[in-house]
């Protein structure tokens, strides 16, 4: 990293640059048919480089990026090729961050307990999962699962003097459950940052019970029904609002939101309040800095149904010539006044599983194949 930054500092063709280094160690467990197949550990060191060269006008820059695993004697060539590519484009100008510290004193991405002894945690967790019986799994069979425990650290340095190093952890769990008759399956893929945020046994027992219900389910009668969206749909239902409130949507003129105006037509019984939180402990979109090295912070995007603030990171602040707020992060939705149980009444269909459920970030329209729902009577 020091050698790379020294070469960049000496190159007079550059207007600005930033470099980051990712070091990652991943402990991996693979199982099939109720038995362990493999236990592995992989390591990666990867660099990312972004360069700006002077543009044809003050408001323009040449811009190029490169991701690489360096070998001896190749750094000068990588820089030269990045500069050559930058000369081929003329992009709107923006600045990398100056020396600014993170505003949060707590790293929301790092589980120190997991990082200290990942091998032991991996083996114990694997044994815990494999100990589940078919009776506990409602007659379903755990066909396979893969479990990865990852510890990484990203170091960052740019030409304006911004420098930091942030450690992070991540757990990735992928499993396949087969229904008792072998005709249906659930393939679940999920990620967490803190090990304590996973209750592996509880997740499998719950998923198995729903898979048994999928096996026994029949089509509902045709008609119009009030619908409650639950579980999987809530992971993505509010993506439309953050996408419309992002600086990219504002800059590219596809956002339909305006500060001070309602985000939805009509008057809601319980208006939406939504925020972006980069400091949420264990959040998969938690972070301390954005891609240009600027510190991140929580932002209230929608307050009581009214657009409050766009999510403008360091890059788009420069492009839009508007004050910076923060890059988008984890979505927090304030609870309403009605208890969840009060939505469930006679004739309501409660939808819990979909093959896919992803609202269109331009229109907000959504659709998806329903895999499991309950008609309440």
Tab-separated table of C-alpha atoms in Angstrom:
chain	number	residue	atom	x	y	z
A	1	UNK	CA	0.000	0.000	0.000
A	2	UNK	CA	2.829	2.440	0.838
A	3	UNK	CA	4.688	1.661	-2.371
A	4	UNK	CA	1.531	2.071	-4.445
A	5	UNK	CA	0.681	5.416	-2.818
A	6	UNK	CA	4.269	6.618	-3.295
A	7	UNK	CA	4.094	5.868	-7.032
A	8	UNK	CA	0.748	7.670	-7.274
A	9	UNK	CA	2.075	10.740	-5.447
A	10	UNK	CA	4.971	10.995	-7.890
A	11	UNK	CA	2.828	10.853	-11.051
A	12	UNK	CA	2.207	14.380	-12.331
A	13	UNK	CA	-0.528	13.236	-14.732
A	14	UNK	CA	-2.936	12.623	-11.838
A	15	UNK	CA	-5.384	15.147	-10.408
A	16	UNK	CA	-6.519	12.842	-7.560
A	17	UNK	CA	-6.427	9.189	-6.562
A	18	UNK	CA	-7.664	6.734	-3.975
A	19	UNK	CA	-6.532	3.217	-3.140
A	20	UNK	CA	-7.992	0.584	-0.831
A	21	UNK	CA	-6.768	-2.825	0.283
A	22	UNK	CA	-9.030	-5.688	1.332
A	23	UNK	CA	-7.633	-8.495	3.458
A	24	UNK	CA	-10.076	-11.345	4.031
A	25	UNK	CA	-9.922	-14.755	5.690
A	26	UNK	CA	-12.917	-17.088	5.295
A	27	UNK	CA	-13.506	-20.325	7.236
A	28	UNK	CA	-15.868	-22.565	5.264
A	29	UNK	CA	-17.925	-25.633	6.205
A	30	UNK	CA	-19.653	-27.810	3.579
A	31	UNK	CA	-22.138	-30.573	4.430
A	32	UNK	CA	-24.384	-32.940	2.465
A	33	UNK	CA	-26.858	-35.600	3.541
A	34	UNK	CA	-26.344	-34.913	7.233
A	35	UNK	CA	-22.562	-35.317	7.182
A	36	UNK	CA	-19.608	-32.950	6.880
A	37	UNK	CA	-17.982	-32.994	3.447
A	38	UNK	CA	-15.232	-30.404	3.756
A	39	UNK	CA	-13.708	-27.773	6.018
A	40	UNK	CA	-11.630	-25.074	4.344
A	41	UNK	CA	-9.935	-21.762	4.977
A	42	UNK	CA	-9.293	-19.304	2.157
A	43	UNK	CA	-7.441	-15.992	2.225
A	44	UNK	CA	-7.543	-13.034	-0.137
A	45	UNK	CA	-5.631	-9.780	-0.492
A	46	UNK	CA	-7.109	-7.460	-3.114
A	47	UNK	CA	-6.453	-3.847	-4.059
A	48	UNK	CA	-8.756	-1.268	-5.651
A	49	UNK	CA	-7.491	1.868	-7.360
A	50	UNK	CA	-9.404	4.910	-8.613
A	51	UNK	CA	-7.688	7.739	-10.496
A	52	UNK	CA	-8.802	11.180	-11.677
A	53	UNK	CA	-6.971	13.034	-14.432
A	54	UNK	CA	-7.552	16.673	-15.519
A	55	UNK	CA	-10.514	17.044	-17.865
A	56	UNK	CA	-11.012	19.168	-20.950
A	57	UNK	CA	-12.889	21.690	-18.777
A	58	UNK	CA	-12.749	22.518	-15.051
A	59	UNK	CA	-16.036	20.716	-14.405
A	60	UNK	CA	-14.788	17.508	-16.070
A	61	UNK	CA	-12.347	14.741	-15.095
A	62	UNK	CA	-10.918	11.653	-16.674
A	63	UNK	CA	-11.849	8.716	-14.438
A	64	UNK	CA	-10.770	5.091	-14.222
A	65	UNK	CA	-10.783	2.230	-11.702
A	66	UNK	CA	-8.898	-1.042	-11.351
A	67	UNK	CA	-9.128	-4.042	-9.027
A	68	UNK	CA	-6.115	-6.309	-8.799
A	69	UNK	CA	-3.929	-8.652	-6.785
A	70	UNK	CA	-0.467	-7.144	-7.221
A	71	UNK	CA	2.618	-9.018	-8.271
A	72	UNK	CA	6.189	-7.785	-8.049
A	73	UNK	CA	7.023	-5.126	-10.625
A	74	UNK	CA	3.449	-4.606	-11.873
A	75	UNK	CA	2.333	-1.571	-9.872
A	76	UNK	CA	3.755	1.006	-12.284
A	77	UNK	CA	2.078	-0.757	-15.211
A	78	UNK	CA	-1.297	-0.895	-13.401
A	79	UNK	CA	-1.126	2.851	-12.717
A	80	UNK	CA	-0.083	3.631	-16.286
A	81	UNK	CA	-2.964	1.607	-17.754
A	82	UNK	CA	-5.465	3.210	-15.364
A	83	UNK	CA	-4.331	6.673	-16.453
A	84	UNK	CA	-4.581	5.680	-20.120
A	85	UNK	CA	-8.165	4.499	-19.617
A	86	UNK	CA	-9.054	7.684	-17.718
A	87	UNK	CA	-7.991	9.760	-20.730
A	88	UNK	CA	-10.714	8.069	-22.809
A	89	UNK	CA	-13.626	9.493	-20.758
A	90	UNK	CA	-14.850	12.919	-19.618
A	91	UNK	CA	-17.001	12.591	-16.494
A	92	UNK	CA	-18.507	15.253	-14.206
A	93	UNK	CA	-15.973	16.241	-11.548
A	94	UNK	CA	-16.218	15.393	-7.838
A	95	UNK	CA	-13.716	15.257	-4.975
A	96	UNK	CA	-12.473	12.464	-2.740
A	97	UNK	CA	-12.795	13.077	0.993
A	98	UNK	CA	-10.325	15.189	2.946
A	99	UNK	CA	-9.088	13.915	6.317
A	100	UNK	CA	-12.390	13.344	8.185
A	101	UNK	CA	-12.930	10.893	11.073
A	102	UNK	CA	-15.908	8.551	11.356
A	103	UNK	CA	-18.773	10.052	13.374
A	104	UNK	CA	-19.639	6.777	15.111
A	105	UNK	CA	-17.312	5.546	17.855
A	106	UNK	CA	-18.641	1.974	17.534
A	107	UNK	CA	-17.915	-0.265	14.545
A	108	UNK	CA	-21.329	-1.759	13.636
A	109	UNK	CA	-19.828	-4.331	11.239
A	110	UNK	CA	-17.398	-6.138	13.544
A	111	UNK	CA	-18.099	-9.114	15.835
A	112	UNK	CA	-14.942	-9.383	17.942
A	113	UNK	CA	-16.044	-12.732	19.397
A	114	UNK	CA	-16.346	-14.276	15.939
A	115	UNK	CA	-13.044	-12.803	14.763
A	116	UNK	CA	-11.063	-14.234	17.691
A	117	UNK	CA	-11.721	-17.930	17.004
A	118	UNK	CA	-13.738	-18.531	13.814
A	119	UNK	CA	-12.712	-22.203	13.457
A	120	UNK	CA	-14.147	-23.179	16.834
A	121	UNK	CA	-17.354	-21.215	16.226
A	122	UNK	CA	-17.726	-22.818	12.797
A	123	UNK	CA	-17.334	-26.375	14.094
A	124	UNK	CA	-19.662	-25.859	17.071
A	125	UNK	CA	-22.322	-24.244	14.897
A	126	UNK	CA	-22.073	-27.030	12.317
A	127	UNK	CA	-22.521	-29.665	15.037
A	128	UNK	CA	-25.524	-27.782	16.416
A	129	UNK	CA	-27.214	-27.705	12.998
A	130	UNK	CA	-26.469	-31.350	12.189
A	131	UNK	CA	-27.883	-32.482	15.544
A	132	UNK	CA	-31.427	-31.541	14.491
A	133	UNK	CA	-33.635	-34.622	13.965
A	134	UNK	CA	-36.280	-35.092	11.292
A	135	UNK	CA	-38.917	-34.988	14.026
A	136	UNK	CA	-37.728	-31.523	15.010
A	137	UNK	CA	-37.807	-30.583	11.322
A	138	UNK	CA	-41.485	-31.606	10.889
A	139	UNK	CA	-40.437	-34.660	8.878
A	140	UNK	CA	-38.351	-32.590	6.446
A	141	UNK	CA	-34.766	-33.457	5.535
A	142	UNK	CA	-31.805	-31.097	5.700
A	143	UNK	CA	-30.268	-32.011	2.356
A	144	UNK	CA	-27.198	-29.776	2.609
A	145	UNK	CA	-25.827	-26.537	3.956
A	146	UNK	CA	-22.772	-24.324	3.582
A	147	UNK	CA	-21.614	-22.015	6.345
A	148	UNK	CA	-18.903	-19.354	5.911
A	149	UNK	CA	-17.424	-17.238	8.709
A	150	UNK	CA	-15.450	-14.284	7.362
A	151	UNK	CA	-13.115	-11.753	8.963
A	152	UNK	CA	-11.903	-8.883	6.788
A	153	UNK	CA	-10.245	-5.497	7.046
A	154	UNK	CA	-10.345	-2.690	4.493
A	155	UNK	CA	-7.643	-0.009	4.529
A	156	UNK	CA	-8.174	3.231	2.588
A	157	UNK	CA	-5.895	6.071	1.508
A	158	UNK	CA	-6.394	8.962	-0.915
A	159	UNK	CA	-4.538	11.959	-2.307
A	160	UNK	CA	-6.344	14.357	0.067
A	161	UNK	CA	-4.906	12.661	3.139
A	162	UNK	CA	-7.976	10.654	4.146
A	163	UNK	CA	-6.825	7.405	5.718
A	164	UNK	CA	-8.602	4.730	7.743
A	165	UNK	CA	-8.789	0.992	8.344
A	166	UNK	CA	-12.079	-0.729	9.226
A	167	UNK	CA	-12.425	-4.408	10.246
A	168	UNK	CA	-15.633	-6.333	9.511
A	169	UNK	CA	-17.121	-9.790	9.975
A	170	UNK	CA	-19.722	-11.654	7.972
A	171	UNK	CA	-21.568	-14.964	8.254
A	172	UNK	CA	-23.026	-16.534	5.096
A	173	UNK	CA	-25.451	-19.464	5.422
A	174	UNK	CA	-26.920	-21.395	2.499
A	175	UNK	CA	-29.105	-24.463	3.124
A	176	UNK	CA	-31.564	-26.756	1.324
A	177	UNK	CA	-34.530	-28.402	3.061
A	178	UNK	CA	-36.587	-31.127	1.365
A	179	UNK	CA	-40.252	-31.720	2.200
A	180	UNK	CA	-41.326	-35.076	3.751
A	181	UNK	CA	-42.535	-36.403	0.375
A	182	UNK	CA	-39.415	-35.154	-1.438
A	183	UNK	CA	-41.420	-33.084	-3.959
A	184	UNK	CA	-40.756	-29.605	-2.559
A	185	UNK	CA	-37.729	-27.788	-1.221
A	186	UNK	CA	-36.644	-24.533	0.335
A	187	UNK	CA	-33.278	-23.074	-0.620
A	188	UNK	CA	-32.400	-20.293	1.801
A	189	UNK	CA	-29.449	-17.918	1.445
A	190	UNK	CA	-28.820	-15.320	4.150
A	191	UNK	CA	-26.085	-13.173	5.661
A	192	UNK	CA	-25.405	-11.635	9.056
A	193	UNK	CA	-22.477	-9.794	10.605
A	194	UNK	CA	-22.856	-10.938	14.218
A	195	UNK	CA	-23.004	-14.609	15.121
A	196	UNK	CA	-25.451	-13.909	17.956
A	197	UNK	CA	-27.972	-12.578	15.408
A	198	UNK	CA	-28.410	-16.119	14.024
A	199	UNK	CA	-30.519	-18.702	15.852
A	200	UNK	CA	-29.720	-21.537	13.474
A	201	UNK	CA	-31.950	-24.170	15.098
A	202	UNK	CA	-34.933	-21.813	15.346
A	203	UNK	CA	-34.587	-20.795	11.690
A	204	UNK	CA	-34.489	-24.394	10.462
A	205	UNK	CA	-37.403	-25.509	12.645
A	206	UNK	CA	-39.524	-22.582	11.421
A	207	UNK	CA	-38.577	-23.083	7.761
A	208	UNK	CA	-39.301	-26.814	8.003
A	209	UNK	CA	-42.768	-26.158	9.444
A	210	UNK	CA	-43.521	-23.804	6.535
A	211	UNK	CA	-42.136	-26.309	4.019
A	212	UNK	CA	-44.507	-28.955	5.415
A	213	UNK	CA	-47.336	-26.448	4.924
A	214	UNK	CA	-46.211	-25.845	1.317
A	215	UNK	CA	-46.437	-29.595	0.735
A	216	UNK	CA	-50.011	-29.661	2.069
A	217	UNK	CA	-51.197	-26.345	0.599
A	218	UNK	CA	-53.986	-25.967	-1.968
A	219	UNK	CA	-55.018	-23.022	-4.130
A	220	UNK	CA	-57.279	-20.467	-2.398
A	221	UNK	CA	-60.754	-19.695	-3.768
A	222	UNK	CA	-60.947	-17.052	-6.470
A	223	UNK	CA	-61.937	-13.623	-5.215
A	224	UNK	CA	-60.823	-10.322	-3.770
A	225	UNK	CA	-59.159	-10.494	-0.375
A	226	UNK	CA	-57.450	-8.105	2.021
A	227	UNK	CA	-53.768	-9.074	2.046
A	228	UNK	CA	-51.082	-8.918	4.711
A	229	UNK	CA	-47.468	-9.098	3.523
A	230	UNK	CA	-45.099	-10.690	6.035
A	231	UNK	CA	-41.641	-12.266	6.404
A	232	UNK	CA	-39.728	-12.312	3.098
A	233	UNK	CA	-41.703	-9.481	1.458
A	234	UNK	CA	-40.723	-7.049	4.200
A	235	UNK	CA	-37.022	-7.491	3.352
A	236	UNK	CA	-37.495	-5.685	0.038
A	237	UNK	CA	-40.889	-3.906	0.210
A	238	UNK	CA	-39.356	-0.548	1.175
A	239	UNK	CA	-36.440	-0.663	-1.289
A	240	UNK	CA	-38.406	1.581	-3.656
A	241	UNK	CA	-38.361	4.485	-1.190
A	242	UNK	CA	-34.607	4.398	-0.600
A	243	UNK	CA	-33.937	4.004	-4.319
A	244	UNK	CA	-36.113	7.031	-5.129
A	245	UNK	CA	-34.460	9.035	-2.337
A	246	UNK	CA	-30.905	8.229	-3.440
A	247	UNK	CA	-28.621	10.899	-4.841
A	248	UNK	CA	-28.243	8.866	-8.036
A	249	UNK	CA	-32.010	9.089	-8.667
A	250	UNK	CA	-31.907	12.833	-8.084
A	251	UNK	CA	-28.894	13.355	-10.346
A	252	UNK	CA	-30.253	11.144	-13.147
A	253	UNK	CA	-33.721	12.725	-12.851
A	254	UNK	CA	-35.788	9.610	-12.290
A	255	UNK	CA	-36.808	10.358	-8.719
A	256	UNK	CA	-40.472	11.249	-8.275
A	257	UNK	CA	-39.857	12.560	-4.719
A	258	UNK	CA	-39.612	16.215	-3.727
A	259	UNK	CA	-38.583	17.470	-0.299
A	260	UNK	CA	-41.624	18.663	1.643
A	261	UNK	CA	-44.128	16.693	-0.459
A	262	UNK	CA	-45.900	13.337	0.246
A	263	UNK	CA	-44.114	10.237	-1.040
A	264	UNK	CA	-47.403	8.431	-1.730
A	265	UNK	CA	-50.668	9.687	-3.246
A	266	UNK	CA	-53.694	10.006	-0.973
A	267	UNK	CA	-53.820	10.122	2.802
A	268	UNK	CA	-52.452	7.109	4.656
A	269	UNK	CA	-54.106	5.899	7.856
A	270	UNK	CA	-50.661	5.522	9.381
A	271	UNK	CA	-48.107	7.652	7.489
A	272	UNK	CA	-44.724	6.146	6.727
A	273	UNK	CA	-41.584	7.184	8.600
A	274	UNK	CA	-38.407	5.721	7.131
A	275	UNK	CA	-34.715	6.320	7.736
A	276	UNK	CA	-31.310	5.121	6.564
A	277	UNK	CA	-29.016	3.905	9.360
A	278	UNK	CA	-25.345	3.049	8.665
A	279	UNK	CA	-24.651	2.528	12.389
A	280	UNK	CA	-27.137	-0.299	12.969
A	281	UNK	CA	-25.207	-3.005	14.903
A	282	UNK	CA	-24.823	-6.021	12.639
A	283	UNK	CA	-26.598	-4.448	9.677
A	284	UNK	CA	-25.499	-5.847	6.332
A	285	UNK	CA	-25.469	-2.311	4.880
A	286	UNK	CA	-23.774	-0.777	7.914
A	287	UNK	CA	-20.592	1.169	7.278
A	288	UNK	CA	-18.557	4.097	8.596
A	289	UNK	CA	-17.446	5.610	5.258
A	290	UNK	CA	-18.864	5.817	1.739
A	291	UNK	CA	-17.067	4.830	-1.466
A	292	UNK	CA	-15.282	8.204	-1.741
A	293	UNK	CA	-14.058	8.164	1.872
A	294	UNK	CA	-16.697	10.454	3.416
A	295	UNK	CA	-18.092	9.574	6.890
A	296	UNK	CA	-21.647	8.223	6.937
A	297	UNK	CA	-24.450	9.063	9.378
A	298	UNK	CA	-28.155	8.252	9.961
A	299	UNK	CA	-30.655	10.222	7.858
A	300	UNK	CA	-34.443	10.510	8.224
A	301	UNK	CA	-35.630	10.104	4.642
A	302	UNK	CA	-39.413	10.158	5.080
A	303	UNK	CA	-41.119	11.668	8.145
A	304	UNK	CA	-44.856	11.012	8.640
A	305	UNK	CA	-45.383	10.453	4.923
A	306	UNK	CA	-43.473	13.579	3.832
A	307	UNK	CA	-40.158	13.517	1.968
A	308	UNK	CA	-37.608	14.891	4.422
A	309	UNK	CA	-34.127	14.397	2.914
A	310	UNK	CA	-32.360	12.800	-0.018
A	311	UNK	CA	-29.447	10.420	0.550
A	312	UNK	CA	-26.554	12.308	-1.013
A	313	UNK	CA	-23.099	10.777	-0.574
A	314	UNK	CA	-19.737	12.457	-1.127
A	315	UNK	CA	-19.630	11.738	-4.838
A	316	UNK	CA	-23.164	12.931	-5.649
A	317	UNK	CA	-22.770	15.960	-3.422
A	318	UNK	CA	-20.058	17.099	-5.825
A	319	UNK	CA	-22.066	16.194	-8.916
A	320	UNK	CA	-25.288	17.827	-7.697
A	321	UNK	CA	-23.601	20.821	-6.041
A	322	UNK	CA	-25.780	20.143	-3.004
A	323	UNK	CA	-24.934	19.610	0.679
A	324	UNK	CA	-23.908	16.102	1.628
A	325	UNK	CA	-26.194	14.007	3.848
A	326	UNK	CA	-24.958	10.387	3.680
A	327	UNK	CA	-24.795	7.356	1.440
A	328	UNK	CA	-27.730	4.927	1.650
A	329	UNK	CA	-27.420	2.191	4.264
A	330	UNK	CA	-29.809	-0.022	6.279
A	331	UNK	CA	-33.525	0.736	6.034
A	332	UNK	CA	-35.317	1.463	9.304
A	333	UNK	CA	-39.122	1.679	9.222
A	334	UNK	CA	-40.864	3.157	12.249
A	335	UNK	CA	-43.701	0.979	13.613
A	336	UNK	CA	-47.297	2.020	13.108
A	337	UNK	CA	-50.042	2.255	15.710
A	338	UNK	CA	-51.765	-1.042	14.895
A	339	UNK	CA	-50.570	-4.313	16.425
A	340	UNK	CA	-49.587	-6.950	13.864
A	341	UNK	CA	-52.138	-9.409	15.246
A	342	UNK	CA	-54.953	-6.901	14.635
A	343	UNK	CA	-54.445	-7.187	10.876
A	344	UNK	CA	-55.407	-10.846	11.005
A	345	UNK	CA	-59.142	-11.415	10.770
A	346	UNK	CA	-61.664	-13.543	8.903
A	347	UNK	CA	-61.058	-13.559	5.139
A	348	UNK	CA	-57.526	-12.099	5.278
A	349	UNK	CA	-54.776	-13.768	3.235
A	350	UNK	CA	-51.381	-13.609	4.919
A	351	UNK	CA	-48.525	-14.037	2.418
A	352	UNK	CA	-45.205	-15.298	3.811
A	353	UNK	CA	-43.064	-16.813	1.035
A	354	UNK	CA	-42.370	-15.818	-2.554
A	355	UNK	CA	-40.124	-17.153	-5.287
A	356	UNK	CA	-39.053	-13.529	-5.708
A	357	UNK	CA	-40.349	-10.201	-4.446
A	358	UNK	CA	-38.572	-7.108	-5.703
A	359	UNK	CA	-40.400	-3.793	-6.194
A	360	UNK	CA	-39.496	-1.805	-9.286
A	361	UNK	CA	-37.279	1.047	-8.077
A	362	UNK	CA	-38.706	3.417	-10.723
A	363	UNK	CA	-42.459	2.782	-10.400
A	364	UNK	CA	-42.785	0.998	-7.050
A	365	UNK	CA	-44.861	-1.746	-8.717
A	366	UNK	CA	-44.194	-5.266	-7.471
A	367	UNK	CA	-45.158	-8.820	-8.306
A	368	UNK	CA	-43.991	-12.269	-7.350
A	369	UNK	CA	-44.893	-15.935	-7.427
A	370	UNK	CA	-46.527	-16.791	-4.089
A	371	UNK	CA	-45.085	-19.954	-2.555
A	372	UNK	CA	-46.926	-19.920	0.766
A	373	UNK	CA	-49.820	-18.003	2.258
A	374	UNK	CA	-52.521	-18.571	4.853
A	375	UNK	CA	-56.223	-17.846	4.405
A	376	UNK	CA	-57.621	-16.979	7.826
A	377	UNK	CA	-61.142	-18.093	8.692
